[in-house]
PDB file of C-alpha atoms and ligand atoms in Angstrom:
ATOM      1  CA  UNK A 275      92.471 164.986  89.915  1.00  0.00           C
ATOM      2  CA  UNK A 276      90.247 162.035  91.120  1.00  0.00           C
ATOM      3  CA  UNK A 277      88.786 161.663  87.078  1.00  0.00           C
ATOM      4  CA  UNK A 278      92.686 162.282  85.908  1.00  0.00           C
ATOM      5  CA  UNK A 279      93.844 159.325  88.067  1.00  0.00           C
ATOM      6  CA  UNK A 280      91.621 157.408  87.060  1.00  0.00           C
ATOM      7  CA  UNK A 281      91.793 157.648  83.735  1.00  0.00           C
ATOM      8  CA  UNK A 282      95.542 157.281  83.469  1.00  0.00           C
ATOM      9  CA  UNK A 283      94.338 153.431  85.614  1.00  0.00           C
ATOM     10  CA  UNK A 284      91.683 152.784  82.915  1.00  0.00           C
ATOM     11  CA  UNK A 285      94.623 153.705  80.119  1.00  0.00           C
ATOM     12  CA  UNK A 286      96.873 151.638  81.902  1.00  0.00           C
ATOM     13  CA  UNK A 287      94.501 148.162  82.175  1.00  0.00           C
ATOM     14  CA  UNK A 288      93.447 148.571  78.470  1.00  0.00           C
ATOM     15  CA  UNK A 289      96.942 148.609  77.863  1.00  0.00           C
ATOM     16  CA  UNK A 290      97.820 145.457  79.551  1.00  0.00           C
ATOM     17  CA  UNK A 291      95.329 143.955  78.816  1.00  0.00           C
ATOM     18  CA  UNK A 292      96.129 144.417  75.101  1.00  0.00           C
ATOM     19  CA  UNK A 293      99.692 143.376  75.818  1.00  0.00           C
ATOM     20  CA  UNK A 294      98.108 140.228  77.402  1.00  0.00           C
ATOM     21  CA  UNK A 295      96.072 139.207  74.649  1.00  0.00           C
ATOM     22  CA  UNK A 296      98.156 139.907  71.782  1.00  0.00           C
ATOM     23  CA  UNK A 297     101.666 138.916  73.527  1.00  0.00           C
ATOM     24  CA  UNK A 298     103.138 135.736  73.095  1.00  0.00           C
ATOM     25  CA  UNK A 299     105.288 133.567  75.586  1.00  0.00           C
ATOM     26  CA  UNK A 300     109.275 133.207  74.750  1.00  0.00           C
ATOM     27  CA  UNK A 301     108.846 129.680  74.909  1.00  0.00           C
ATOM     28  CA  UNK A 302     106.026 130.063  72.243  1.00  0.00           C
ATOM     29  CA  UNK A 303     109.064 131.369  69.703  1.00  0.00           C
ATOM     30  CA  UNK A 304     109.646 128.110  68.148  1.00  0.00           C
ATOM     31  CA  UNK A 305     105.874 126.948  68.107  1.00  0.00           C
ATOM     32  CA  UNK A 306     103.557 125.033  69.803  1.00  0.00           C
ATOM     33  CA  UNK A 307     104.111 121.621  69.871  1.00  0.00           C
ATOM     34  CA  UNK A 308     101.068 118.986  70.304  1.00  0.00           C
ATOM     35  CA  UNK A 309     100.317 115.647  69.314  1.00  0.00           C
ATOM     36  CA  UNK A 310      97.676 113.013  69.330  1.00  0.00           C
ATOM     37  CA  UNK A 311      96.884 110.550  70.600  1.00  0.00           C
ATOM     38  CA  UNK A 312      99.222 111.720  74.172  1.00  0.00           C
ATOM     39  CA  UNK A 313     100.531 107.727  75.187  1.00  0.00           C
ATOM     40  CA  UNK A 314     101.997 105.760  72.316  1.00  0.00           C
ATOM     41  CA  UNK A 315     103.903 102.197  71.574  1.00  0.00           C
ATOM     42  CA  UNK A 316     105.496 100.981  68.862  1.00  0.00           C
ATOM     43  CA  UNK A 317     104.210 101.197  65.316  1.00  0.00           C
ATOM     44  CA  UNK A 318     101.370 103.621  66.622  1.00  0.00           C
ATOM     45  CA  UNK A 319     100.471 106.422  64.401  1.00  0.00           C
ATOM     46  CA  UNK A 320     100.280 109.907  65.432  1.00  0.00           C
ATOM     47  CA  UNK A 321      99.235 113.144  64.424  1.00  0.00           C
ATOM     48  CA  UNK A 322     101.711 116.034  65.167  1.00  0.00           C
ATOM     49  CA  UNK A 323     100.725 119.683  65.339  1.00  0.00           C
ATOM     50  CA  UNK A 324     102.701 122.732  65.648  1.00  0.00           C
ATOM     51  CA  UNK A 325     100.784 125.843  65.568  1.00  0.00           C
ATOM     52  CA  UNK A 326     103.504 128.808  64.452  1.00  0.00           C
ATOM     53  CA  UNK A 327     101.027 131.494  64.607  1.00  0.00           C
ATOM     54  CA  UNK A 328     103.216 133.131  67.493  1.00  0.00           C
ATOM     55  CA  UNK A 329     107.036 131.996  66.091  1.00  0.00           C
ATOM     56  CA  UNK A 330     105.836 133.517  62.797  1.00  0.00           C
ATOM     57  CA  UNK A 331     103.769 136.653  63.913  1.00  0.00           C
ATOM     58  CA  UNK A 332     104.966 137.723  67.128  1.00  0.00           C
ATOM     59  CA  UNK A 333     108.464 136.698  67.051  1.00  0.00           C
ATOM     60  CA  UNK A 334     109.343 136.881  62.984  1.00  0.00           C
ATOM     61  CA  UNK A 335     110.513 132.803  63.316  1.00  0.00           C
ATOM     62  CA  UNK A 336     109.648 131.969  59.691  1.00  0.00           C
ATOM     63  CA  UNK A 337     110.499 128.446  59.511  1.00  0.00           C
ATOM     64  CA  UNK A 338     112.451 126.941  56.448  1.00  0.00           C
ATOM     65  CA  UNK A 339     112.733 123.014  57.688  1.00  0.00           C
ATOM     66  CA  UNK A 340     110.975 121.307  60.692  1.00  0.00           C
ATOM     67  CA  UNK A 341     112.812 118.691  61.931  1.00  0.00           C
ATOM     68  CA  UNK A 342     111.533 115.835  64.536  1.00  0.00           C
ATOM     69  CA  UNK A 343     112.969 113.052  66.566  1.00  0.00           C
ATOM     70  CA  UNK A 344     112.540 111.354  69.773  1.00  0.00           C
ATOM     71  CA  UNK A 345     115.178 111.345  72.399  1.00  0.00           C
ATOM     72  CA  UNK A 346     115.676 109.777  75.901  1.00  0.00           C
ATOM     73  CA  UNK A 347     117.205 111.656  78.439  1.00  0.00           C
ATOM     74  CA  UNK A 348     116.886 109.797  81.115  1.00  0.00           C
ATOM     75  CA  UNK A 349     116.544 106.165  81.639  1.00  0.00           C
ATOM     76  CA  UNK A 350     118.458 104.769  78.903  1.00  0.00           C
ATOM     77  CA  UNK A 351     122.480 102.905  78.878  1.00  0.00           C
ATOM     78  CA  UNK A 352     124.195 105.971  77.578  1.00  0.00           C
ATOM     79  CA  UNK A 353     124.638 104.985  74.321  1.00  0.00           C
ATOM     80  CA  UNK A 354     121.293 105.434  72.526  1.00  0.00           C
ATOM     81  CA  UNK A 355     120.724 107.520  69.390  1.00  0.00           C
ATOM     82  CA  UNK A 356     117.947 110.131  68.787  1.00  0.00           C
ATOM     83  CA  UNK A 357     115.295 108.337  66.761  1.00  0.00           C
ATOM     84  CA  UNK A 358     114.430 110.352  63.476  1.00  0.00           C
ATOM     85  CA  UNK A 359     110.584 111.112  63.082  1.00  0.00           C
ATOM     86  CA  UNK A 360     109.984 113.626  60.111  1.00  0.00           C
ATOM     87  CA  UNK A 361     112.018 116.097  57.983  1.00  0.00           C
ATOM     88  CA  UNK A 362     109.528 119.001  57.126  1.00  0.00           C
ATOM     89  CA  UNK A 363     109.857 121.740  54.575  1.00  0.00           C
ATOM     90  CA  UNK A 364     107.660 124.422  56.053  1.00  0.00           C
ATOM     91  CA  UNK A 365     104.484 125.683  53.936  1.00  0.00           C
ATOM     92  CA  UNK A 366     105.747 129.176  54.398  1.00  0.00           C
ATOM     93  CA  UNK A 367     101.777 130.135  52.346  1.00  0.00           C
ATOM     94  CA  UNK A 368     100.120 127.609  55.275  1.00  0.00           C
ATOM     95  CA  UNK A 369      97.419 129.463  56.490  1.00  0.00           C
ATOM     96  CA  UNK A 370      96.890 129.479  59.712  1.00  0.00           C
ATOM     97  CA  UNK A 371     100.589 129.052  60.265  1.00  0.00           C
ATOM     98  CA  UNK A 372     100.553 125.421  61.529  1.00  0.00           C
ATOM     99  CA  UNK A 373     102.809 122.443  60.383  1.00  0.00           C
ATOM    100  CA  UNK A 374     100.575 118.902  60.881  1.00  0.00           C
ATOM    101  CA  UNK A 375     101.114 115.591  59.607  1.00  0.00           C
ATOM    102  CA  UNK A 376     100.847 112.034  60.576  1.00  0.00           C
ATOM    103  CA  UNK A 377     103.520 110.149  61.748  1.00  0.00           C
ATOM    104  CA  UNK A 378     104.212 106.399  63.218  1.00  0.00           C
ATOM    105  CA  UNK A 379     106.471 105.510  65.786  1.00  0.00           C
ATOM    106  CA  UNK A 380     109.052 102.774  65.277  1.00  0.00           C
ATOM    107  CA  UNK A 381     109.649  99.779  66.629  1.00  0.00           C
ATOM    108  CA  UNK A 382     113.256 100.363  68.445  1.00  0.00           C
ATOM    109  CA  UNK A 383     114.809  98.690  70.963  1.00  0.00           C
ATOM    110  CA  UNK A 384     114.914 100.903  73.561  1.00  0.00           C
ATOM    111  CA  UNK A 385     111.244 101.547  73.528  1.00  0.00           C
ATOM    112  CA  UNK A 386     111.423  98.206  75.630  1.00  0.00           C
ATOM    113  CA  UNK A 387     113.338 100.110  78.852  1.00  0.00           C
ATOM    114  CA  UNK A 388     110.733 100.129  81.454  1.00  0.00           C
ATOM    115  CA  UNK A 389     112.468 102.808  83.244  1.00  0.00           C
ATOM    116  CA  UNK A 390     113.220 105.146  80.346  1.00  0.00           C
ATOM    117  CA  UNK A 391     111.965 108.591  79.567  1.00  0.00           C
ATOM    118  CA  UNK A 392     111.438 110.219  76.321  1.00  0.00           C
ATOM    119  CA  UNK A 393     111.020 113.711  74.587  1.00  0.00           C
ATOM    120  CA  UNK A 394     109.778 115.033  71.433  1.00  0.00           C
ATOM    121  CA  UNK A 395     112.353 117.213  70.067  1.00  0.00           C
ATOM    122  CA  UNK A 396     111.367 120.518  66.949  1.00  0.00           C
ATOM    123  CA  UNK A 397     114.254 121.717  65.521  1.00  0.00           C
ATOM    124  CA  UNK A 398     113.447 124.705  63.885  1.00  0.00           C
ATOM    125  CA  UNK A 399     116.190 126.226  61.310  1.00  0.00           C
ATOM    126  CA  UNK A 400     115.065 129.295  60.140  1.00  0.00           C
ATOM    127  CA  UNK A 401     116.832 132.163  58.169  1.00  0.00           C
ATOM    128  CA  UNK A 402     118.342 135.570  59.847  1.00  0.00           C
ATOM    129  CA  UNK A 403     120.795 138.225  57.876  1.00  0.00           C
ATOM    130  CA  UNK A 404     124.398 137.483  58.443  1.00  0.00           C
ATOM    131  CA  UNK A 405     126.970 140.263  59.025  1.00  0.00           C
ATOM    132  CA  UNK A 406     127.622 141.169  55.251  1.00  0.00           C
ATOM    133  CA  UNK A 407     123.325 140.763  54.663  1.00  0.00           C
ATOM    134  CA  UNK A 408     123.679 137.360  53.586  1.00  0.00           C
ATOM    135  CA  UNK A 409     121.372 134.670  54.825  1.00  0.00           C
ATOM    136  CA  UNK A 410     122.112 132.543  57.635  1.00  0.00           C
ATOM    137  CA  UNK A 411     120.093 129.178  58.496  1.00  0.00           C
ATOM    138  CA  UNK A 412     120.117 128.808  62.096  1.00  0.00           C
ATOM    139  CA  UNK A 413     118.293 126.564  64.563  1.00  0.00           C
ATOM    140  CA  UNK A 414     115.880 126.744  67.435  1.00  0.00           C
ATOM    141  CA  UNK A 415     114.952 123.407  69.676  1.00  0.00           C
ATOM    142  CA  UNK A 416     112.185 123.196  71.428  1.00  0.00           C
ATOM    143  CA  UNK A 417     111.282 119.294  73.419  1.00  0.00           C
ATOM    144  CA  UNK A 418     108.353 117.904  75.301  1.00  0.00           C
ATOM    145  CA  UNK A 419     108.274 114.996  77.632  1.00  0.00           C
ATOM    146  CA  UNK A 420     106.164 112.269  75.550  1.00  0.00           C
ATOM    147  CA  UNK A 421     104.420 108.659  76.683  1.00  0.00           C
ATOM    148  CA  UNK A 422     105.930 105.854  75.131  1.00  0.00           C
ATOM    149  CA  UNK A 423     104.499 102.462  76.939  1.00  0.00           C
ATOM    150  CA  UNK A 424     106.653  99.674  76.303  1.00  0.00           C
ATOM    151  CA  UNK A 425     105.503  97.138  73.192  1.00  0.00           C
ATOM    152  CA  UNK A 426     104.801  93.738  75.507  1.00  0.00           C
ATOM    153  CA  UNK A 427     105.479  91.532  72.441  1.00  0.00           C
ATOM    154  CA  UNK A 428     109.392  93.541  71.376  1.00  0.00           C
ATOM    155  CA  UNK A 429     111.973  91.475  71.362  1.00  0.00           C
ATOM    156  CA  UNK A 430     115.474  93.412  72.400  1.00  0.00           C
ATOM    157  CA  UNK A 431     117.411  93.482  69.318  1.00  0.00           C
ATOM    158  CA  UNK A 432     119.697  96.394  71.022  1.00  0.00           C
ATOM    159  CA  UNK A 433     123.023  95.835  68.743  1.00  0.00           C
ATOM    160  CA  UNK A 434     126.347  95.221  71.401  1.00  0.00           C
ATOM    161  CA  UNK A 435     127.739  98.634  71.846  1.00  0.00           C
ATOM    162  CA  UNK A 436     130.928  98.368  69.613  1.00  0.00           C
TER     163      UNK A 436
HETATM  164  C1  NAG B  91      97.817 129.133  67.773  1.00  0.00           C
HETATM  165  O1  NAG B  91      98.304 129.805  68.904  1.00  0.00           O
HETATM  166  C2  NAG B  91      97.729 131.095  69.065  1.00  0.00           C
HETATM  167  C3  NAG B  91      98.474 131.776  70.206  1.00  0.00           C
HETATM  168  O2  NAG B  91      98.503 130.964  71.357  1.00  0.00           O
HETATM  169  C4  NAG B  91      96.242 130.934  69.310  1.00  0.00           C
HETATM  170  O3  NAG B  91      95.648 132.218  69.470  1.00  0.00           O
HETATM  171  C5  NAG B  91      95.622 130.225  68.110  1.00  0.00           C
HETATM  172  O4  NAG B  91      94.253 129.970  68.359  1.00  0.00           O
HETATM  173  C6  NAG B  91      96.315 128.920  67.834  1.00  0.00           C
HETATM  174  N1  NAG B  91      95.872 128.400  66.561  1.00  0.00           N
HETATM  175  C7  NAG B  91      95.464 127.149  66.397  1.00  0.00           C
HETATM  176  C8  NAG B  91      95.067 126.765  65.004  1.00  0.00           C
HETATM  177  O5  NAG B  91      95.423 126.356  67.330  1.00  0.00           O
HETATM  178  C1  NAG B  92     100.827 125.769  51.047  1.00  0.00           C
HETATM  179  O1  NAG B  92      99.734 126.426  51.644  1.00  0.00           O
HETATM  180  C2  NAG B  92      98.881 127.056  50.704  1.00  0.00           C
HETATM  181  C3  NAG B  92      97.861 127.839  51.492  1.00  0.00           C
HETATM  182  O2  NAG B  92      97.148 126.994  52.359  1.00  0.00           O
HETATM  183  C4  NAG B  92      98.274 126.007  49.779  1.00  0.00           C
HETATM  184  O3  NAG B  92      97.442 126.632  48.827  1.00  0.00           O
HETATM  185  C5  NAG B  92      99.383 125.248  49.091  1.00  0.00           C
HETATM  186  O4  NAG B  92      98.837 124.194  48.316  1.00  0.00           O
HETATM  187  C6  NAG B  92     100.350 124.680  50.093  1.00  0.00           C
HETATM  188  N1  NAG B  92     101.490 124.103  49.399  1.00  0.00           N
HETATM  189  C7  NAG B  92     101.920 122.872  49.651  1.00  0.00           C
HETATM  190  C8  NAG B  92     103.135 122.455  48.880  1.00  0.00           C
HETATM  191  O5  NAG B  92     101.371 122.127  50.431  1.00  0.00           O
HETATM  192  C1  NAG B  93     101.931 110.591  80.670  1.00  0.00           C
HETATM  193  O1  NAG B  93     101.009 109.685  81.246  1.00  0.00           O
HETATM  194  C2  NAG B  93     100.677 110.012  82.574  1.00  0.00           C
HETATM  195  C3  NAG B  93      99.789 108.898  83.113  1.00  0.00           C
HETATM  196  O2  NAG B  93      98.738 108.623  82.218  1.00  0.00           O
HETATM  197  C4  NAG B  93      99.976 111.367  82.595  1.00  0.00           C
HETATM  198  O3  NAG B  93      99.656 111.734  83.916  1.00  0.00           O
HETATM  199  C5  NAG B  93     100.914 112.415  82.017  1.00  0.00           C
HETATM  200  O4  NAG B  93     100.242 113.651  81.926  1.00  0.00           O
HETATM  201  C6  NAG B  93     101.372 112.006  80.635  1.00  0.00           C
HETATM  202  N1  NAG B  93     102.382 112.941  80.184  1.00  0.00           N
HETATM  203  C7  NAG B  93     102.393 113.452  78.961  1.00  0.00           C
HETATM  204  C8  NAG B  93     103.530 114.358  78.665  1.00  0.00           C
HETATM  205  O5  NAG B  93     101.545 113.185  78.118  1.00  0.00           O
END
């Protein structure tokens, strides 16, 4: 009885441990989304990494496009516009599974508002069978708080809202 228990305990921590190591987060299903260097300012580059080893192999997120931009939630006069960063077609062959290229941030007005707060925002559009087994492209977000320190030397060229 004694050996029985505790052999059913030993099956049951190999098991979750296995779980543990192999299993992936849900909020890993649209990748993992890093970039260097952390703070940036205008006209900085930057590299971007998103390592899709879970989306791809875990959760079956094969990614068609990758698409980037900067938003600010919080902070801003209500009327700003996401800021485009990169269109990606996905290396579906990329092996590991990771999508990484340089980009640079743009000088934009609103990178002036001392108060403001930004994210990076992944859209990930990836294909799933419709009802009638065709393909359907749909989309997964995932966003990050990011640094942006204000340029000292931008002037505010902020257009009058219309
Ligand atoms: C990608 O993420 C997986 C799961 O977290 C991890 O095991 C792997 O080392 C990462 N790959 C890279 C290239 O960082
Ligand atoms: C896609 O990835 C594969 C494997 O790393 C590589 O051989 C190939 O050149 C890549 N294709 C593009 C278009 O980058
Ligand atoms: C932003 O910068 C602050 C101060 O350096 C740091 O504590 C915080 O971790 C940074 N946040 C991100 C998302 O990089």
């Amino acid at each position: 009885m004694h050996i029985s228990i505790h052999s059913s305990l030993t099956v049951l921590a190999t098991l979750v441990s296995l779980v543990s190591a192999q299993g992936c987060a849900e909020a890993q299903r649209f990748g993992i989304l890093q970039w260097s260097p952390l703070t940036l300012s205008p006209g900085q580059t930057f590299t971007v990494t998103v390592n899709l080893t879970c989306a791809i192999e875990w959760f079956g997120i094969v990614p068609t496009y990758l698409d980037y931009h900067i938003e600010v939630p919080v902070g801003n006069n209500g009327h700003e516009p996401p800021i485009y960063i990169a269109r990606r077609t996905y290396n579906q062959s990329a092996s590991p599974p990771v999508d990484r290229f340089i980009a640079t941030l743009p000088y934009f007005s609103w990178f002036t508002f001392p108060e403001a707060q930004y994210q990076l925002v992944l859209d990930n559009s990836y294909m799933v069978a419709g009802t009638n087994g065709s393909p359907v492209m749909v989309v997964g977000d995932i966003s990050q708080p990011i640094n942006i320190t204000a340029s000292p030397t931008a002037v505010d060229i902020h257009p009058t809202a219309a």
